[in-house]
Amino acid sequence: MAFFKSTLRIDRLARLQGSLQTKSTDNVRDAGHYCRQFASALTPVRTGALKASWYVSGPGSESDYPQCSAAAQSLNPLARILPEVQAALFDPTVGQLRANTGQFALPECIVSSAVNYSIYVEEGTVFMGPQPMLRPAVESTRQLFINTMSNVAADA
Amino acid sequence: MTADLSRVDEWMYAVLSADLTIATGTKGRIYADEAPQGTPTPMVIFAFLGGADRLLTLRARLTSALYLVRAIGSGSSFNGIEPIADQIDYLLSTVVPDRGTIVRDTRITSCYREQPHQRKDSTQGVPIVYLGGYYRVAFQPAVQ
C-alpha cells in the first residue's frame, strides 16, 4: 500500500514583518503629529511664531521643519531659528538607528520647536513662570502611543 | 477627587524649606513657578510641567506628575549652587517612605529624578545658572 504525504508551507513571516513595520511607522507618525498638535494648542500666542514653530521630523525622511521654521520666521522676523534637531544630538544611542543616508532606520520621530526661546517659555526663567507645552503633550501622547503600539502585533 | 497638585506643591515647599542646608543657602528663597521681580539669588524654584492620570477605580486614580526643581544662582559658575542642588536631589530621592507620605487628603507614593537639568542664560545682562532635575512625583487620594 502506498501513502502520499503532502505538506503545504506558507511563509508569512516576511509579510508579517512588513506589516509590523508599516503599522509601527503609522503609529509613530500619528503619535508625533498628535504630540505636535497638543503642544501647539497649549502654546501662548503673541506673534504666533512659537505656535507655528512646532515640527515633526520623521519617521523616515518625512519632516515639516522647512515649512514650520519658515512660518515662524515670517511671523517673527526677530526670532532666532534653530537648526532641525537630529536624533543623535540629544540621544547618542539613537544614532545607531539611522541608515547610511542619515534617515531613521527604525520608525521614530522627533517633535521640537524651531525657535530659540521655546525653552524659556517651556521651563520658565527666574522671574517668569513656566508655561509648559511639550511636556504635557508628551505625557498625553505616551499612553496613546503605548495603547496603539500594543495592538500592532494583533492587527498585523 | 481633589485638585491634588496644590497638595504636592505644599509638600514640596515643606520638604525644601524644612531643610537646613537649603534654607540657609537660599535664605529661605524657595518659590513655586517664579520668583518675585528683583529677588536676589541663590534661590530654589520648583514648577509643575505636566502629568498624566491612571484610573484605578471610579473613585481612585494614580497621578504621575513631572516637576522641574532647580537651584538658581547668578554668575557663570555652578559652584555656588551646587550644594543646594545636591541637597535637593538627596531630599527628593529619600524623603518619601515606602508607605508614602500623606499631605491632607493626598498620599504621595514616590518621588524620583527622571532627568538631570542644567542651564545657563541671562536676565537683564546678568548671567544666571540653573542646576537641578526633573522629578517624577506619583500620588493618589489618601482616603478612598
mmCIF file of C-alpha atoms in Angstrom:
data_model
loop_
_atom_site.group_PDB
_atom_site.id
_atom_site.type_symbol
_atom_site.label_atom_id
_atom_site.label_comp_id
_atom_site.label_asym_id
_atom_site.label_seq_id
_atom_site.Cartn_x
_atom_site.Cartn_y
_atom_site.Cartn_z
ATOM 1 C CA MET A 1 0.000 0.000 0.000
ATOM 2 C CA ALA A 2 1.381 3.397 -0.936
ATOM 3 C CA PHE A 3 0.849 6.556 1.018
ATOM 4 C CA PHE A 4 1.208 10.084 -0.233
ATOM 5 C CA LYS A 5 2.005 12.836 2.142
ATOM 6 C CA SER A 6 1.887 16.450 1.117
ATOM 7 C CA THR A 7 2.859 19.447 3.207
ATOM 8 C CA LEU A 8 1.857 22.968 2.407
ATOM 9 C CA ARG A 9 4.085 25.632 3.877
ATOM 10 C CA ILE A 10 3.251 29.304 3.680
ATOM 11 C CA ASP A 11 5.993 31.641 4.780
ATOM 12 C CA ARG A 12 4.113 34.614 6.151
ATOM 13 C CA LEU A 13 6.931 35.933 8.271
ATOM 14 C CA ALA A 14 8.171 38.322 5.607
ATOM 15 C CA ARG A 15 4.680 39.693 5.094
ATOM 16 C CA LEU A 16 4.164 39.950 8.837
ATOM 17 C CA GLN A 17 7.427 41.795 9.252
ATOM 18 C CA GLY A 18 6.441 44.268 6.553
ATOM 19 C CA SER A 19 3.047 44.756 8.107
ATOM 20 C CA LEU A 20 4.533 45.343 11.555
ATOM 21 C CA GLN A 21 6.929 47.905 10.134
ATOM 22 C CA THR A 22 4.172 49.730 8.268
ATOM 23 C CA LYS A 23 1.791 49.802 11.225
ATOM 24 C CA SER A 24 4.547 50.856 13.615
ATOM 25 C CA THR A 25 5.545 53.665 11.289
ATOM 26 C CA ASP A 26 1.925 54.804 11.016
ATOM 27 C CA ASN A 27 1.579 54.820 14.797
ATOM 28 C CA VAL A 28 4.807 56.757 15.260
ATOM 29 C CA ARG A 29 3.674 59.298 12.690
ATOM 30 C CA ASP A 30 0.242 59.636 14.311
ATOM 31 C CA ALA A 31 1.778 59.998 17.781
ATOM 32 C CA GLY A 32 4.243 62.619 16.584
ATOM 33 C CA HIS A 33 1.577 64.728 14.945
ATOM 34 C CA TYR A 34 -0.784 64.330 17.888
ATOM 35 C CA CYS A 35 2.014 65.481 20.206
ATOM 36 C CA ARG A 36 2.762 68.456 17.960
ATOM 37 C CA GLN A 37 -0.911 69.441 17.807
ATOM 38 C CA PHE A 38 -1.242 69.153 21.575
ATOM 39 C CA ALA A 39 1.853 71.282 22.188
ATOM 40 C CA SER A 40 0.676 73.824 19.633
ATOM 41 C CA ALA A 41 -2.730 74.069 21.321
ATOM 42 C CA LEU A 42 -1.055 74.873 24.651
ATOM 43 C CA THR A 43 1.315 77.430 23.193
ATOM 44 C CA PRO A 44 0.804 81.036 24.313
ATOM 45 C CA VAL A 45 0.495 83.422 21.395
ATOM 46 C CA ARG A 46 1.979 86.869 20.960
ATOM 47 C CA THR A 47 3.362 86.835 17.435
ATOM 48 C CA GLY A 48 2.292 83.260 16.676
ATOM 49 C CA ALA A 49 5.839 82.241 15.768
ATOM 50 C CA LEU A 50 6.217 79.799 18.638
ATOM 51 C CA LYS A 51 2.888 78.190 17.878
ATOM 52 C CA ALA A 52 3.844 77.795 14.235
ATOM 53 C CA SER A 53 7.319 76.528 15.018
ATOM 54 C CA TRP A 54 6.417 73.038 16.289
ATOM 55 C CA TYR A 55 7.583 70.489 13.758
ATOM 56 C CA VAL A 56 7.736 66.727 13.386
ATOM 57 C CA SER A 57 10.881 65.190 11.948
ATOM 58 C CA GLY A 58 10.408 61.581 10.953
ATOM 59 C CA PRO A 59 9.546 58.835 10.561
ATOM 60 C CA GLY A 60 11.886 58.134 7.677
ATOM 61 C CA SER A 61 12.646 61.138 5.547
ATOM 62 C CA GLU A 62 9.435 62.972 6.442
ATOM 63 C CA SER A 63 9.843 66.367 8.043
ATOM 64 C CA ASP A 64 7.827 69.548 8.132
ATOM 65 C CA TYR A 65 10.718 71.519 9.599
ATOM 66 C CA PRO A 66 11.231 73.669 6.451
ATOM 67 C CA GLN A 67 7.596 74.822 6.405
ATOM 68 C CA CYS A 68 7.313 75.319 10.175
ATOM 69 C CA SER A 69 10.593 77.181 10.561
ATOM 70 C CA ALA A 70 9.745 79.412 7.595
ATOM 71 C CA ALA A 71 6.308 80.159 9.035
ATOM 72 C CA ALA A 72 7.810 81.010 12.422
ATOM 73 C CA GLN A 73 10.407 83.275 10.828
ATOM 74 C CA SER A 74 7.790 85.140 8.812
ATOM 75 C CA LEU A 75 5.600 85.666 11.889
ATOM 76 C CA ASN A 76 8.500 86.916 13.986
ATOM 77 C CA PRO A 77 11.499 88.037 11.934
ATOM 78 C CA LEU A 78 13.416 88.677 15.181
ATOM 79 C CA ALA A 79 13.158 85.040 16.288
ATOM 80 C CA ARG A 80 16.339 83.025 16.014
ATOM 81 C CA ILE A 81 15.595 79.871 14.089
ATOM 82 C CA LEU A 82 17.316 76.747 15.364
ATOM 83 C CA PRO A 83 18.558 74.010 13.053
ATOM 84 C CA GLU A 84 16.494 70.865 12.752
ATOM 85 C CA VAL A 85 17.080 68.535 15.694
ATOM 86 C CA GLN A 86 18.945 65.377 14.821
ATOM 87 C CA ALA A 87 18.170 62.327 16.917
ATOM 88 C CA ALA A 88 21.805 61.554 17.608
ATOM 89 C CA LEU A 89 22.327 65.039 19.045
ATOM 90 C CA PHE A 90 20.171 64.535 22.099
ATOM 91 C CA ASP A 91 20.322 60.777 22.408
ATOM 92 C CA PRO A 92 23.611 59.212 21.255
ATOM 93 C CA THR A 93 22.116 55.744 21.372
ATOM 94 C CA VAL A 94 19.630 56.716 18.684
ATOM 95 C CA GLY A 95 22.464 57.371 16.233
ATOM 96 C CA GLN A 96 22.789 53.698 15.524
ATOM 97 C CA LEU A 97 19.199 53.610 14.378
ATOM 98 C CA ARG A 98 19.967 55.808 11.418
ATOM 99 C CA ALA A 99 20.662 54.454 7.981
ATOM 100 C CA ASN A 100 23.683 55.390 5.902
ATOM 101 C CA THR A 101 21.667 58.209 4.387
ATOM 102 C CA GLY A 102 21.143 59.716 7.833
ATOM 103 C CA GLN A 103 17.477 58.848 7.878
ATOM 104 C CA PHE A 104 15.887 56.877 10.676
ATOM 105 C CA ALA A 105 16.289 53.152 10.126
ATOM 106 C CA LEU A 106 13.508 52.336 12.569
ATOM 107 C CA PRO A 107 10.142 54.060 12.952
ATOM 108 C CA GLU A 108 10.697 57.082 15.165
ATOM 109 C CA CYS A 109 10.246 60.801 15.042
ATOM 110 C CA ILE A 110 11.152 63.971 16.884
ATOM 111 C CA VAL A 111 8.780 66.745 17.914
ATOM 112 C CA SER A 112 10.502 70.032 18.564
ATOM 113 C CA SER A 113 10.270 73.785 18.195
ATOM 114 C CA ALA A 114 12.286 75.738 15.665
ATOM 115 C CA VAL A 115 12.536 78.973 17.665
ATOM 116 C CA ASN A 116 15.249 79.529 20.256
ATOM 117 C CA TYR A 117 13.032 80.944 23.011
ATOM 118 C CA SER A 118 10.732 77.950 23.279
ATOM 119 C CA ILE A 119 12.767 76.575 26.198
ATOM 120 C CA TYR A 120 12.267 79.784 28.194
ATOM 121 C CA VAL A 121 8.523 79.503 27.775
ATOM 122 C CA GLU A 122 8.512 75.761 28.452
ATOM 123 C CA GLU A 123 10.662 75.811 31.583
ATOM 124 C CA GLY A 124 10.378 79.427 32.670
ATOM 125 C CA THR A 125 13.165 81.668 33.889
ATOM 126 C CA VAL A 126 13.955 83.201 37.264
ATOM 127 C CA PHE A 127 11.220 85.802 37.108
ATOM 128 C CA MET A 128 8.892 84.160 34.612
ATOM 129 C CA GLY A 129 6.905 81.052 35.430
ATOM 130 C CA PRO A 130 6.900 78.143 33.005
ATOM 131 C CA GLN A 131 4.115 77.656 30.514
ATOM 132 C CA PRO A 132 4.769 74.039 29.603
ATOM 133 C CA MET A 133 3.659 72.955 26.161
ATOM 134 C CA LEU A 134 5.725 69.970 25.088
ATOM 135 C CA ARG A 135 5.841 68.143 28.427
ATOM 136 C CA PRO A 136 2.048 67.903 28.823
ATOM 137 C CA ALA A 137 1.858 66.885 25.180
ATOM 138 C CA VAL A 138 4.373 64.103 25.751
ATOM 139 C CA GLU A 139 2.537 62.923 28.855
ATOM 140 C CA SER A 140 -0.668 62.697 26.884
ATOM 141 C CA THR A 141 0.946 61.110 23.846
ATOM 142 C CA ARG A 142 2.788 58.470 25.856
ATOM 143 C CA GLN A 143 -0.286 56.489 26.863
ATOM 144 C CA LEU A 144 -1.893 56.861 23.466
ATOM 145 C CA PHE A 145 1.274 55.558 21.842
ATOM 146 C CA ILE A 146 1.566 52.613 24.233
ATOM 147 C CA ASN A 147 -2.050 51.670 23.553
ATOM 148 C CA THR A 148 -1.725 51.810 19.791
ATOM 149 C CA MET A 149 1.623 50.024 19.711
ATOM 150 C CA SER A 150 0.303 47.238 21.923
ATOM 151 C CA ASN A 151 -2.223 46.451 19.187
ATOM 152 C CA VAL A 152 0.259 46.435 16.326
ATOM 153 C CA ALA A 153 1.035 42.725 16.516
ATOM 154 C CA ALA A 154 -2.628 41.807 16.813
ATOM 155 C CA ASP A 155 -3.570 43.915 13.805
ATOM 156 C CA ALA A 156 -0.653 42.796 11.631
ATOM 157 C CA MET B 1 -11.423 63.793 43.771
ATOM 158 C CA THR B 2 -9.444 66.893 44.568
ATOM 159 C CA ALA B 3 -7.192 69.475 42.974
ATOM 160 C CA ASP B 4 -4.307 67.437 44.287
ATOM 161 C CA LEU B 5 -1.451 69.316 42.617
ATOM 162 C CA SER B 6 -1.746 72.064 45.203
ATOM 163 C CA ARG B 7 -1.099 69.376 47.862
ATOM 164 C CA VAL B 8 2.029 68.289 46.043
ATOM 165 C CA ASP B 9 3.183 71.902 45.815
ATOM 166 C CA GLU B 10 2.567 72.239 49.540
ATOM 167 C CA TRP B 11 4.529 69.052 50.278
ATOM 168 C CA MET B 12 7.435 70.065 48.099
ATOM 169 C CA TYR B 13 7.670 73.502 49.653
ATOM 170 C CA ALA B 14 7.537 71.985 53.140
ATOM 171 C CA VAL B 15 10.279 69.464 52.324
ATOM 172 C CA LEU B 16 12.605 72.023 50.785
ATOM 173 C CA SER B 17 12.070 74.793 53.312
ATOM 174 C CA ALA B 18 12.488 72.461 56.309
ATOM 175 C CA ASP B 19 15.995 71.526 55.261
ATOM 176 C CA LEU B 20 18.750 73.498 56.944
ATOM 177 C CA THR B 21 21.199 73.404 54.015
ATOM 178 C CA ILE B 22 18.636 74.721 51.556
ATOM 179 C CA ALA B 23 17.050 77.191 53.948
ATOM 180 C CA THR B 24 20.382 78.775 54.889
ATOM 181 C CA GLY B 25 21.839 78.510 51.379
ATOM 182 C CA THR B 26 18.899 80.358 49.864
ATOM 183 C CA LYS B 27 17.990 82.450 52.928
ATOM 184 C CA GLY B 28 14.515 80.978 52.630
ATOM 185 C CA ARG B 29 14.033 81.965 48.990
ATOM 186 C CA ILE B 30 12.039 78.971 47.813
ATOM 187 C CA TYR B 31 9.300 79.592 45.273
ATOM 188 C CA ALA B 32 6.753 77.782 43.190
ATOM 189 C CA ASP B 33 6.886 78.644 39.466
ATOM 190 C CA GLU B 34 8.666 82.001 39.636
ATOM 191 C CA ALA B 35 10.364 84.412 41.992
ATOM 192 C CA PRO B 36 9.083 87.945 42.635
ATOM 193 C CA GLN B 37 10.832 90.527 40.449
ATOM 194 C CA GLY B 38 14.169 91.637 41.869
ATOM 195 C CA THR B 39 14.594 88.725 44.276
ATOM 196 C CA PRO B 40 18.302 88.107 44.846
ATOM 197 C CA THR B 41 19.908 84.732 44.215
ATOM 198 C CA PRO B 42 20.569 81.999 45.179
ATOM 199 C CA MET B 43 17.094 80.594 45.276
ATOM 200 C CA VAL B 44 15.145 77.430 44.603
ATOM 201 C CA ILE B 45 12.214 77.299 42.195
ATOM 202 C CA PHE B 46 10.023 74.294 41.576
ATOM 203 C CA ALA B 47 7.361 74.061 38.900
ATOM 204 C CA PHE B 48 4.825 71.559 37.646
ATOM 205 C CA LEU B 49 5.422 70.796 33.979
ATOM 206 C CA GLY B 50 2.920 68.099 33.132
ATOM 207 C CA GLY B 51 1.311 64.909 34.255
ATOM 208 C CA ALA B 52 -0.998 62.037 33.480
ATOM 209 C CA ASP B 53 -3.706 60.193 35.381
ATOM 210 C CA ARG B 54 -4.186 56.475 35.516
ATOM 211 C CA LEU B 55 -7.651 55.494 36.593
ATOM 212 C CA LEU B 56 -7.643 52.717 39.188
ATOM 213 C CA THR B 57 -11.323 52.706 40.073
ATOM 214 C CA LEU B 58 -14.159 55.149 39.600
ATOM 215 C CA ARG B 59 -13.090 56.963 42.754
ATOM 216 C CA ALA B 60 -9.337 56.491 42.707
ATOM 217 C CA ARG B 61 -6.584 57.471 40.357
ATOM 218 C CA LEU B 62 -2.830 57.348 40.385
ATOM 219 C CA THR B 63 -1.291 60.528 39.094
ATOM 220 C CA SER B 64 2.189 60.829 37.733
ATOM 221 C CA ALA B 65 3.405 64.422 37.661
ATOM 222 C CA LEU B 66 6.620 65.916 36.423
ATOM 223 C CA TYR B 67 8.238 68.722 38.391
ATOM 224 C CA LEU B 68 11.261 70.800 37.493
ATOM 225 C CA VAL B 69 13.134 71.552 40.714
ATOM 226 C CA ARG B 70 16.277 73.634 40.485
ATOM 227 C CA ALA B 71 18.688 75.831 42.344
ATOM 228 C CA ILE B 72 19.297 79.179 40.667
ATOM 229 C CA GLY B 73 22.276 81.458 41.075
ATOM 230 C CA SER B 74 23.882 84.497 39.491
ATOM 231 C CA GLY B 75 27.176 84.222 37.629
ATOM 232 C CA SER B 76 28.627 81.774 35.185
ATOM 233 C CA SER B 77 29.718 79.085 37.615
ATOM 234 C CA PHE B 78 27.628 76.307 39.089
ATOM 235 C CA ASN B 79 29.847 76.084 42.178
ATOM 236 C CA GLY B 80 27.732 78.417 44.292
ATOM 237 C CA ILE B 81 24.509 76.487 43.821
ATOM 238 C CA GLU B 82 25.973 73.007 43.665
ATOM 239 C CA PRO B 83 25.495 72.231 47.403
ATOM 240 C CA ILE B 84 21.871 73.370 47.183
ATOM 241 C CA ALA B 85 21.229 71.249 44.095
ATOM 242 C CA ASP B 86 22.914 68.266 45.759
ATOM 243 C CA GLN B 87 20.675 68.655 48.767
ATOM 244 C CA ILE B 88 17.541 68.964 46.629
ATOM 245 C CA ASP B 89 18.384 65.685 44.964
ATOM 246 C CA TYR B 90 19.188 63.969 48.240
ATOM 247 C CA LEU B 91 15.958 65.162 49.829
ATOM 248 C CA LEU B 92 13.605 64.374 46.989
ATOM 249 C CA SER B 93 15.190 60.981 46.393
ATOM 250 C CA THR B 94 14.930 59.855 50.008
ATOM 251 C CA VAL B 95 12.105 61.754 51.654
ATOM 252 C CA VAL B 96 9.178 59.538 50.625
ATOM 253 C CA PRO B 97 8.977 56.378 52.760
ATOM 254 C CA ASP B 98 7.839 53.066 51.293
ATOM 255 C CA ARG B 99 4.316 53.531 52.627
ATOM 256 C CA GLY B 100 4.137 57.030 51.123
ATOM 257 C CA THR B 101 3.565 60.324 52.840
ATOM 258 C CA ILE B 102 0.198 61.975 53.349
ATOM 259 C CA VAL B 103 -0.490 65.658 52.704
ATOM 260 C CA ARG B 104 -4.023 66.392 53.829
ATOM 261 C CA ASP B 105 -6.089 64.068 51.608
ATOM 262 C CA THR B 106 -3.364 63.057 49.168
ATOM 263 C CA ARG B 107 -0.847 60.252 49.511
ATOM 264 C CA ILE B 108 2.450 60.892 47.748
ATOM 265 C CA THR B 109 3.721 57.437 46.894
ATOM 266 C CA SER B 110 7.053 58.080 45.205
ATOM 267 C CA CYS B 111 9.428 60.742 44.020
ATOM 268 C CA TYR B 112 12.480 60.189 41.894
ATOM 269 C CA ARG B 113 14.627 62.072 39.434
ATOM 270 C CA GLU B 114 13.822 61.337 35.839
ATOM 271 C CA GLN B 115 16.311 63.651 34.143
ATOM 272 C CA PRO B 116 19.082 65.981 35.248
ATOM 273 C CA HIS B 117 18.767 69.672 34.475
ATOM 274 C CA GLN B 118 21.470 72.239 33.895
ATOM 275 C CA ARG B 119 21.082 75.525 32.057
ATOM 276 C CA LYS B 120 22.689 78.904 31.627
ATOM 277 C CA ASP B 121 21.027 82.057 30.406
ATOM 278 C CA SER B 122 20.919 85.685 31.408
ATOM 279 C CA THR B 123 18.399 88.182 32.656
ATOM 280 C CA GLN B 124 18.980 91.885 32.042
ATOM 281 C CA GLY B 125 22.591 91.142 31.155
ATOM 282 C CA VAL B 126 23.300 89.178 34.324
ATOM 283 C CA PRO B 127 24.300 85.550 33.731
ATOM 284 C CA ILE B 128 22.089 83.040 35.523
ATOM 285 C CA VAL B 129 22.805 79.368 36.168
ATOM 286 C CA TYR B 130 20.296 76.631 36.907
ATOM 287 C CA LEU B 131 21.076 73.226 38.392
ATOM 288 C CA GLY B 132 18.586 70.544 39.411
ATOM 289 C CA GLY B 133 16.418 67.913 37.845
ATOM 290 C CA TYR B 134 13.072 66.768 36.545
ATOM 291 C CA TYR B 135 11.347 64.788 39.279
ATOM 292 C CA ARG B 136 8.556 62.320 38.776
ATOM 293 C CA VAL B 137 6.078 62.502 41.651
ATOM 294 C CA ALA B 138 3.380 59.850 41.943
ATOM 295 C CA PHE B 139 0.362 60.402 44.189
ATOM 296 C CA GLN B 140 -3.193 59.263 44.791
ATOM 297 C CA PRO B 141 -6.128 60.037 47.067
ATOM 298 C CA ALA B 142 -5.311 59.056 50.637
ATOM 299 C CA VAL B 143 -8.890 58.146 51.554
ATOM 300 C CA GLN B 144 -10.989 56.072 49.198
#
